[in-house]
Amino acid sequence: MPAKVEGKSAAPALSAPQKALRKLGLVRDIDLALHLPLRYEDETRIITLREARDGQLAQIEGTVTNSEISQRPRRQLLVTLDDGTDTCTLRFFTFYPAHRKTLAVGERVRVRGELRGGFLGWTMVHPAFHAAGGELPDALTPVYPTSAQLPQAYLRKVVASGLRRADLGENLPPALLGGLHAVVRGTWTLRDALQYLHHPGADVSLDALEDRSHPAWQRLKAEELLAQQLSQFTARQERAELRAPALRAKPGGLHEQLLGVLPFALTTAQHRVGEEIARDLMRQIPMHRLLQGDVGSGKTVVAALAAAIAIDAGWQCALMAPTEILAEQHFAKLIGWLEPLLAPLGKRVAWLTGSQKKKQRGEMLALIASGEAALVVGTHAVIQDQVVFKNLALAIIDEQHRFGVAQRLALRGKMGTGHTEVSAGASTGSAQEPHLLMMTATPIPRTLAMSYYADLDVSTIDELPPGRTPIVTKVVADNRRNEVVERIRSQVAQGRQVYWVCPLIEESEVLDLSNATATHAELSESLPGVLVGLLHSRMPVAEKKAVMSLFTGGQMGVLVSTTVIEVGVDVPNASLMVIEHAERFGLSQLHQLRGRVGRGAAASACVLLYTPPDSGRLGETARERLKAMAETSDGFEIARRDLEIRGPGEFLGARQSGAPLLRFADLATDTHLLEWARAAAPVMLAEYPQQAEKHIARWLGGKAEFLKA
Ligand code: ADP
Ligand code: MG
C-alpha cells in the first residue's frame, strides 16, 4: 500500500455509534456523565399477575405453556406465559428463530412490558424478554434520551463508563459549600448526585426525581447555574479589558441640533435612557447595552441621538435592522432628521440592503470606506465582508433577538483600522471594539435578565409618548368575519387605515401565500372603492416598496400582509389591526403586531380572529395566549406570561443557537438557586480563579465563547 504523505495523519474513522454520540453532543466523559435519564425502568422486582394493575409497566417471570404463529388479523407470534398466579399472552409482530427458541414451550422466561388487561386476559405487546434467572439489579434502570442510531443498551454502557472516568472532583471552595448545601437542602457532592440520578436505588421516590426537587437534582442545577453565571461575569471582565473610543456630546453639536429639530419633546423615559447611553459612550470600555421598550415607545430616536454623539466625535455609526422594510423606515426617518444636519459637515447617510443594484452598492461601499458616510443603515448586508468601515465606533442592532450570535460578533468585528489616534489615551495594544447598543421590543423578564443577560446593561423605556390612546383588543371567532369587514369599512370611511395580517404557515410557504391572496381578493371585493394592498415575503423588493409607500402615504386603505410587517412599521394613521388565525401566533409576536396601531391620536383596536379546529375547542396554550392579549397591553406583563407559557426560548431568539439553554435548571422554579449562583460567581472568580475556570470548562466546554456575544 502506498504510504500517505499528508502532513497530518487522518483522524481514525468514527464508528456509527460514535458518530451518533457526537451528534448528541456526547464527546467528553463529562458530557456522558451529564447525560441524564429521561425516566427509569424498574427491573428490581418481579411481580405476580395476580397483583398486577391494568397499564402497569411490569416485570413478570413464568413458564411458556404455548407458542404459535397466528396469521390473523396479521402474522404474529403468540406466546402464553404462566407465572403460577395467572397467564399472560405475549404478542410479537416481528420475530426471529432465536426468539422462538428462547420462548419455546417449557422454557422459563423473564419479561418486561406494559400489561394490558382485557376480556381475553392479560396481554403484553412486544415485551423485552430473556431467559429467567440471573440476579435482579438493585438500582432502577435508566432510560436515556437517544437517537435511532444509538441503541439504549450501548448508550447505557458508555454513559456508565463516562460516569466512572469523568473528573467529578469538587470545584467549589469550602467557603462556598456551606451556602450551597443550604440552598440545595443537602450535602450532596456532584459525584454522589450524578451517581444517584443515573442509578437510583429501588426504594426511591420517583416523584421527587421527576419534578427535580430531589436534592441531587438541586445540586446539579445549582452547579449548572453557577457555570452560567461564571461565564457571564467572565465575559463582563473581559469586556472591561477591551478599549473603545470615548465619545462625548459637544455643546451646540449634532446631538443638541437633532434635539432641536425633532417635532416632539422626548419623554422622561427617553431622556433617562439617552443619558444612560451617553454615559456609556463617554467611557473607553465598549458599551454593551440592551435598550428595551415596548413597541411604539420611541427607541429609534434614542438610537439616532446616540448616533449623533458618535458622528459628532468624527466616527461612523452603523444601524442594522432585520428586514428591508424596517431598514427603509429607519432610513427615511434618520435621513429626514439627520441629513440636513450632516450636510454642512460634508457627511452623508448610506444604506445597504441585499436587493440593492450593484452600481449603487458600489457607491455606498465607497462612501463607507472613505468615511464620508457617517451613518450606515441596512440589513444583514451591513456585516458582509466587502463592507469596510473607516472608523466604526457605534453599532446599533434593532430587534436584536432576530439576529444570531455570529451576526452580532461580525458587527463588533467591523471596528475598522483607519483610526489610530483613539488608543492614545487608552492602554496601547489592547483590542478595539465599537460600542454596541441592542434594541428590543420584547422586554426581558427579571429571571432571564439575571441569568442569560447578566453580562448586559439594560435600559428600559417604560413610558409611551403622550397622546396615545389605549388599544382595545377583541377576540373574535372567524365565523363573525363579516362584522369585522363592516368595521373595516367604517374605519376607512373615517379616513383611517387598516392592517390585516395573515399567519405564516410554517410547513408551507405556498399555502401561506394562497391564504393571504385569498383574503386580499375577498376584501377587495367586499370593499369597493377602497384600495386594498397585498404584501408578502416573496414579492420583489421594488413591489414591496411600492405597496408600502402607498400605505404610508395614506392612499391605500387596507394592507393585507403576511408577517413581513411584524416589526417596526410605523404608520400613525392606522387604527385597526386584524390578525387572522391569531391562534397560530406566539404571544410576543401578537403583541408586536398589535403595536403597529395605536400610534396616533385616534382610538385604535386590534381584532384577533381565530378559527377553532374541526375538533372543536382551541388548545390550552392558544386560549391562554389570546386571553393574555385581551387582558393586557403591558409589554412586561405579556413577556412574563409568555415566559410562563413558552419557556425562555422565545426571548433568547437566535441566541439559543449558540448558547445552550439551561439543560437542567428551570428559571420558573429555581430562582433560589439562581440567586445563590449570582452571589457565588464573583467570589469564586476573585478568590478561586482556577476552580472557576475548571467549573466553566466542565459545564460549557467550547461553548463558553458564544455566551459572550
Ligand atoms: P419603537 O420603540 O417601537 O421602535 P418608534 O421609534 O418607531 O418606536 O416610535 C414610534 C413613533 O413614535 C414614531 O412615529 C416616533 O416618531 C414617535 N415618537 C417617538 N418619540 C416620541 C415622543 N417623545 N413624542 C411623540 N412621538 C414620539
Ligand atoms: Mg422600532
mmCIF file of N, CA and C in Angstrom, residues 639-705:
data_model
loop_
_atom_site.group_PDB
_atom_site.id
_atom_site.type_symbol
_atom_site.label_atom_id
_atom_site.label_comp_id
_atom_site.label_asym_id
_atom_site.label_seq_id
_atom_site.Cartn_x
_atom_site.Cartn_y
_atom_site.Cartn_z
ATOM 1 N N ALA A 639 -44.708 39.679 28.469
ATOM 2 C CA ALA A 639 -43.453 38.921 28.469
ATOM 3 C C ALA A 639 -43.440 37.902 29.608
ATOM 4 N N ARG A 640 -43.949 38.326 30.756
ATOM 5 C CA ARG A 640 -43.968 37.425 31.894
ATOM 6 C C ARG A 640 -44.853 36.209 31.603
ATOM 7 N N ARG A 641 -46.010 36.481 31.023
ATOM 8 C CA ARG A 641 -46.908 35.362 30.720
ATOM 9 C C ARG A 641 -46.339 34.473 29.624
ATOM 10 N N ASP A 642 -45.644 35.095 28.687
ATOM 11 C CA ASP A 642 -45.059 34.317 27.610
ATOM 12 C C ASP A 642 -44.007 33.362 28.160
ATOM 13 N N LEU A 643 -43.238 33.859 29.107
ATOM 14 C CA LEU A 643 -42.217 33.019 29.733
ATOM 15 C C LEU A 643 -42.891 31.838 30.426
ATOM 16 N N GLU A 644 -44.017 32.124 31.059
ATOM 17 C CA GLU A 644 -44.763 31.087 31.738
ATOM 18 C C GLU A 644 -45.282 30.041 30.750
ATOM 19 N N ILE A 645 -45.832 30.537 29.642
ATOM 20 C CA ILE A 645 -46.460 29.637 28.681
ATOM 21 C C ILE A 645 -45.416 28.878 27.862
ATOM 22 N N ARG A 646 -44.368 29.578 27.471
ATOM 23 C CA ARG A 646 -43.484 29.001 26.476
ATOM 24 C C ARG A 646 -42.076 28.666 26.910
ATOM 25 N N GLY A 647 -41.666 29.119 28.084
ATOM 26 C CA GLY A 647 -40.268 28.915 28.444
ATOM 27 C C GLY A 647 -39.389 29.954 27.783
ATOM 28 N N PRO A 648 -38.101 29.938 28.092
ATOM 29 C CA PRO A 648 -37.232 31.048 27.715
ATOM 30 C C PRO A 648 -36.869 31.130 26.227
ATOM 31 N N GLY A 649 -37.122 30.104 25.464
ATOM 32 C CA GLY A 649 -36.667 30.076 24.071
ATOM 33 C C GLY A 649 -37.015 31.322 23.276
ATOM 34 N N GLU A 650 -38.260 31.741 23.394
ATOM 35 C CA GLU A 650 -38.760 32.874 22.623
ATOM 36 C C GLU A 650 -37.946 34.148 22.856
ATOM 37 N N PHE A 651 -37.531 34.342 24.097
ATOM 38 C CA PHE A 651 -36.822 35.569 24.430
ATOM 39 C C PHE A 651 -35.401 35.548 23.925
ATOM 40 N N LEU A 652 -34.830 34.362 23.965
ATOM 41 C CA LEU A 652 -33.430 34.275 23.616
ATOM 42 C C LEU A 652 -33.265 34.322 22.123
ATOM 43 N N GLY A 653 -34.328 33.962 21.418
ATOM 44 C CA GLY A 653 -34.293 34.019 19.976
ATOM 45 C C GLY A 653 -33.070 33.315 19.449
ATOM 46 N N ALA A 654 -32.369 34.010 18.586
ATOM 47 C CA ALA A 654 -31.248 33.385 17.911
ATOM 48 C C ALA A 654 -30.115 33.065 18.871
ATOM 49 N N ARG A 655 -30.135 33.668 20.040
ATOM 50 C CA ARG A 655 -29.067 33.431 20.989
ATOM 51 C C ARG A 655 -28.962 31.943 21.321
ATOM 52 N N GLN A 656 -30.092 31.277 21.313
ATOM 53 C CA GLN A 656 -30.057 29.892 21.728
ATOM 54 C C GLN A 656 -29.302 29.001 20.752
ATOM 55 N N SER A 657 -29.098 29.478 19.529
ATOM 56 C CA SER A 657 -28.381 28.635 18.589
ATOM 57 C C SER A 657 -26.924 28.495 19.022
ATOM 58 N N GLY A 658 -26.426 29.487 19.740
ATOM 59 C CA GLY A 658 -25.053 29.391 20.174
ATOM 60 C C GLY A 658 -24.959 28.961 21.617
ATOM 61 N N ALA A 659 -25.745 29.570 22.435
ATOM 62 C CA ALA A 659 -25.651 29.282 23.858
ATOM 63 C C ALA A 659 -26.593 28.158 24.195
ATOM 64 N N PRO A 660 -26.124 27.205 24.958
ATOM 65 C CA PRO A 660 -27.051 26.151 25.354
ATOM 66 C C PRO A 660 -28.085 26.759 26.281
ATOM 67 N N LEU A 661 -29.315 26.462 26.059
ATOM 68 C CA LEU A 661 -30.308 26.841 27.046
ATOM 69 C C LEU A 661 -29.964 26.034 28.281
ATOM 70 N N LEU A 662 -30.407 26.476 29.401
ATOM 71 C CA LEU A 662 -30.136 25.697 30.598
ATOM 72 C C LEU A 662 -30.752 24.318 30.403
ATOM 73 N N ARG A 663 -29.954 23.292 30.653
ATOM 74 C CA ARG A 663 -30.476 21.939 30.423
ATOM 75 C C ARG A 663 -31.276 21.455 31.606
ATOM 76 N N PHE A 664 -30.831 21.807 32.781
ATOM 77 C CA PHE A 664 -31.434 21.222 33.965
ATOM 78 C C PHE A 664 -32.227 22.236 34.787
ATOM 79 N N ALA A 665 -31.635 23.405 34.965
ATOM 80 C CA ALA A 665 -32.301 24.398 35.798
ATOM 81 C C ALA A 665 -33.505 24.968 35.066
ATOM 82 N N ASP A 666 -34.504 25.364 35.819
ATOM 83 C CA ASP A 666 -35.706 25.943 35.247
ATOM 84 C C ASP A 666 -35.923 27.268 35.967
ATOM 85 N N LEU A 667 -35.861 28.357 35.210
ATOM 86 C CA LEU A 667 -35.879 29.667 35.848
ATOM 87 C C LEU A 667 -37.183 29.940 36.577
ATOM 88 N N ALA A 668 -38.232 29.221 36.192
ATOM 89 C CA ALA A 668 -39.505 29.452 36.860
ATOM 90 C C ALA A 668 -39.491 28.885 38.281
ATOM 91 N N THR A 669 -38.769 27.785 38.488
ATOM 92 C CA THR A 669 -38.804 27.161 39.820
ATOM 93 C C THR A 669 -37.500 27.326 40.594
ATOM 94 N N ASP A 670 -36.426 27.689 39.923
ATOM 95 C CA ASP A 670 -35.117 27.627 40.571
ATOM 96 C C ASP A 670 -34.503 28.988 40.878
ATOM 97 N N THR A 671 -35.366 29.967 41.111
ATOM 98 C CA THR A 671 -34.851 31.305 41.397
ATOM 99 C C THR A 671 -33.897 31.298 42.594
ATOM 100 N N HIS A 672 -34.206 30.479 43.611
ATOM 101 C CA HIS A 672 -33.332 30.466 44.792
ATOM 102 C C HIS A 672 -31.929 29.991 44.436
ATOM 103 N N LEU A 673 -31.838 29.026 43.521
ATOM 104 C CA LEU A 673 -30.525 28.540 43.104
ATOM 105 C C LEU A 673 -29.806 29.594 42.257
ATOM 106 N N LEU A 674 -30.588 30.281 41.416
ATOM 107 C CA LEU A 674 -30.018 31.331 40.574
ATOM 108 C C LEU A 674 -29.443 32.442 41.449
ATOM 109 N N GLU A 675 -30.172 32.787 42.490
ATOM 110 C CA GLU A 675 -29.692 33.859 43.360
ATOM 111 C C GLU A 675 -28.405 33.455 44.071
ATOM 112 N N TRP A 676 -28.353 32.196 44.493
ATOM 113 C CA TRP A 676 -27.127 31.713 45.112
ATOM 114 C C TRP A 676 -25.966 31.814 44.108
ATOM 115 N N ALA A 677 -26.211 31.342 42.883
ATOM 116 C CA ALA A 677 -25.151 31.308 41.873
ATOM 117 C C ALA A 677 -24.655 32.720 41.549
ATOM 118 N N ARG A 678 -25.569 33.657 41.516
ATOM 119 C CA ARG A 678 -25.204 35.039 41.218
ATOM 120 C C ARG A 678 -24.319 35.642 42.289
ATOM 121 N N ALA A 679 -24.579 35.230 43.532
ATOM 122 C CA ALA A 679 -23.752 35.755 44.618
ATOM 123 C C ALA A 679 -22.410 35.021 44.663
ATOM 124 N N ALA A 680 -22.426 33.735 44.356
ATOM 125 C CA ALA A 680 -21.206 32.931 44.482
ATOM 126 C C ALA A 680 -20.207 33.220 43.353
ATOM 127 N N ALA A 681 -20.728 33.499 42.148
ATOM 128 C CA ALA A 681 -19.843 33.607 40.977
ATOM 129 C C ALA A 681 -18.745 34.665 41.139
ATOM 130 N N PRO A 682 -19.070 35.907 41.538
ATOM 131 C CA PRO A 682 -17.993 36.889 41.644
ATOM 132 C C PRO A 682 -16.961 36.530 42.719
ATOM 133 N N VAL A 683 -17.419 35.912 43.806
ATOM 134 C CA VAL A 683 -16.489 35.497 44.863
ATOM 135 C C VAL A 683 -15.511 34.459 44.311
ATOM 136 N N MET A 684 -16.092 33.514 43.598
ATOM 137 C CA MET A 684 -15.265 32.438 43.066
ATOM 138 C C MET A 684 -14.252 32.971 42.055
ATOM 139 N N LEU A 685 -14.697 33.900 41.207
ATOM 140 C CA LEU A 685 -13.789 34.462 40.202
ATOM 141 C C LEU A 685 -12.667 35.248 40.859
ATOM 142 N N ALA A 686 -13.004 35.984 41.902
ATOM 143 C CA ALA A 686 -11.999 36.829 42.524
ATOM 144 C C ALA A 686 -11.036 36.011 43.374
ATOM 145 N N GLU A 687 -11.559 35.027 44.099
ATOM 146 C CA GLU A 687 -10.711 34.366 45.082
ATOM 147 C C GLU A 687 -10.254 32.970 44.674
ATOM 148 N N TYR A 688 -10.990 32.341 43.785
ATOM 149 C CA TYR A 688 -10.627 30.974 43.394
ATOM 150 C C TYR A 688 -10.663 30.845 41.873
ATOM 151 N N PRO A 689 -9.870 31.670 41.177
ATOM 152 C CA PRO A 689 -9.996 31.732 39.718
ATOM 153 C C PRO A 689 -9.760 30.389 39.029
ATOM 154 N N GLN A 690 -8.851 29.570 39.600
ATOM 155 C CA GLN A 690 -8.589 28.302 38.915
ATOM 156 C C GLN A 690 -9.791 27.372 38.965
ATOM 157 N N GLN A 691 -10.394 27.307 40.142
ATOM 158 C CA GLN A 691 -11.581 26.457 40.251
ATOM 159 C C GLN A 691 -12.691 26.982 39.346
ATOM 160 N N ALA A 692 -12.785 28.320 39.255
ATOM 161 C CA ALA A 692 -13.818 28.919 38.414
ATOM 162 C C ALA A 692 -13.625 28.482 36.971
ATOM 163 N N GLU A 693 -12.377 28.531 36.538
ATOM 164 C CA GLU A 693 -12.094 28.153 35.155
ATOM 165 C C GLU A 693 -12.427 26.682 34.918
ATOM 166 N N LYS A 694 -12.064 25.867 35.892
ATOM 167 C CA LYS A 694 -12.352 24.434 35.784
ATOM 168 C C LYS A 694 -13.860 24.196 35.700
ATOM 169 N N HIS A 695 -14.574 24.982 36.483
ATOM 170 C CA HIS A 695 -16.013 24.785 36.523
ATOM 171 C C HIS A 695 -16.671 25.166 35.197
ATOM 172 N N ILE A 696 -16.215 26.267 34.628
ATOM 173 C CA ILE A 696 -16.762 26.684 33.329
ATOM 174 C C ILE A 696 -16.467 25.627 32.278
ATOM 175 N N ALA A 697 -15.237 25.113 32.287
ATOM 176 C CA ALA A 697 -14.863 24.106 31.297
ATOM 177 C C ALA A 697 -15.714 22.855 31.460
ATOM 178 N N ARG A 698 -15.950 22.469 32.697
ATOM 179 C CA ARG A 698 -16.733 21.268 32.944
ATOM 180 C C ARG A 698 -18.122 21.390 32.322
ATOM 181 N N TRP A 699 -18.735 22.531 32.527
ATOM 182 C CA TRP A 699 -20.131 22.658 32.116
ATOM 183 C C TRP A 699 -20.323 23.170 30.705
ATOM 184 N N LEU A 700 -19.444 24.044 30.270
ATOM 185 C CA LEU A 700 -19.710 24.693 28.996
ATOM 186 C C LEU A 700 -18.751 24.277 27.891
ATOM 187 N N GLY A 701 -17.649 23.637 28.263
ATOM 188 C CA GLY A 701 -16.711 23.190 27.247
ATOM 189 C C GLY A 701 -16.399 24.307 26.289
ATOM 190 N N GLY A 702 -16.533 24.020 24.997
ATOM 191 C CA GLY A 702 -16.183 25.011 23.984
ATOM 192 C C GLY A 702 -17.271 26.037 23.759
ATOM 193 N N LYS A 703 -18.384 25.901 24.481
ATOM 194 C CA LYS A 703 -19.497 26.779 24.149
ATOM 195 C C LYS A 703 -19.412 28.128 24.849
ATOM 196 N N ALA A 704 -18.472 28.278 25.773
ATOM 197 C CA ALA A 704 -18.417 29.495 26.577
ATOM 198 C C ALA A 704 -18.278 30.752 25.715
ATOM 199 N N GLU A 705 -17.527 30.651 24.613
ATOM 200 C CA GLU A 705 -17.307 31.814 23.749
ATOM 201 C C GLU A 705 -18.622 32.447 23.285
#
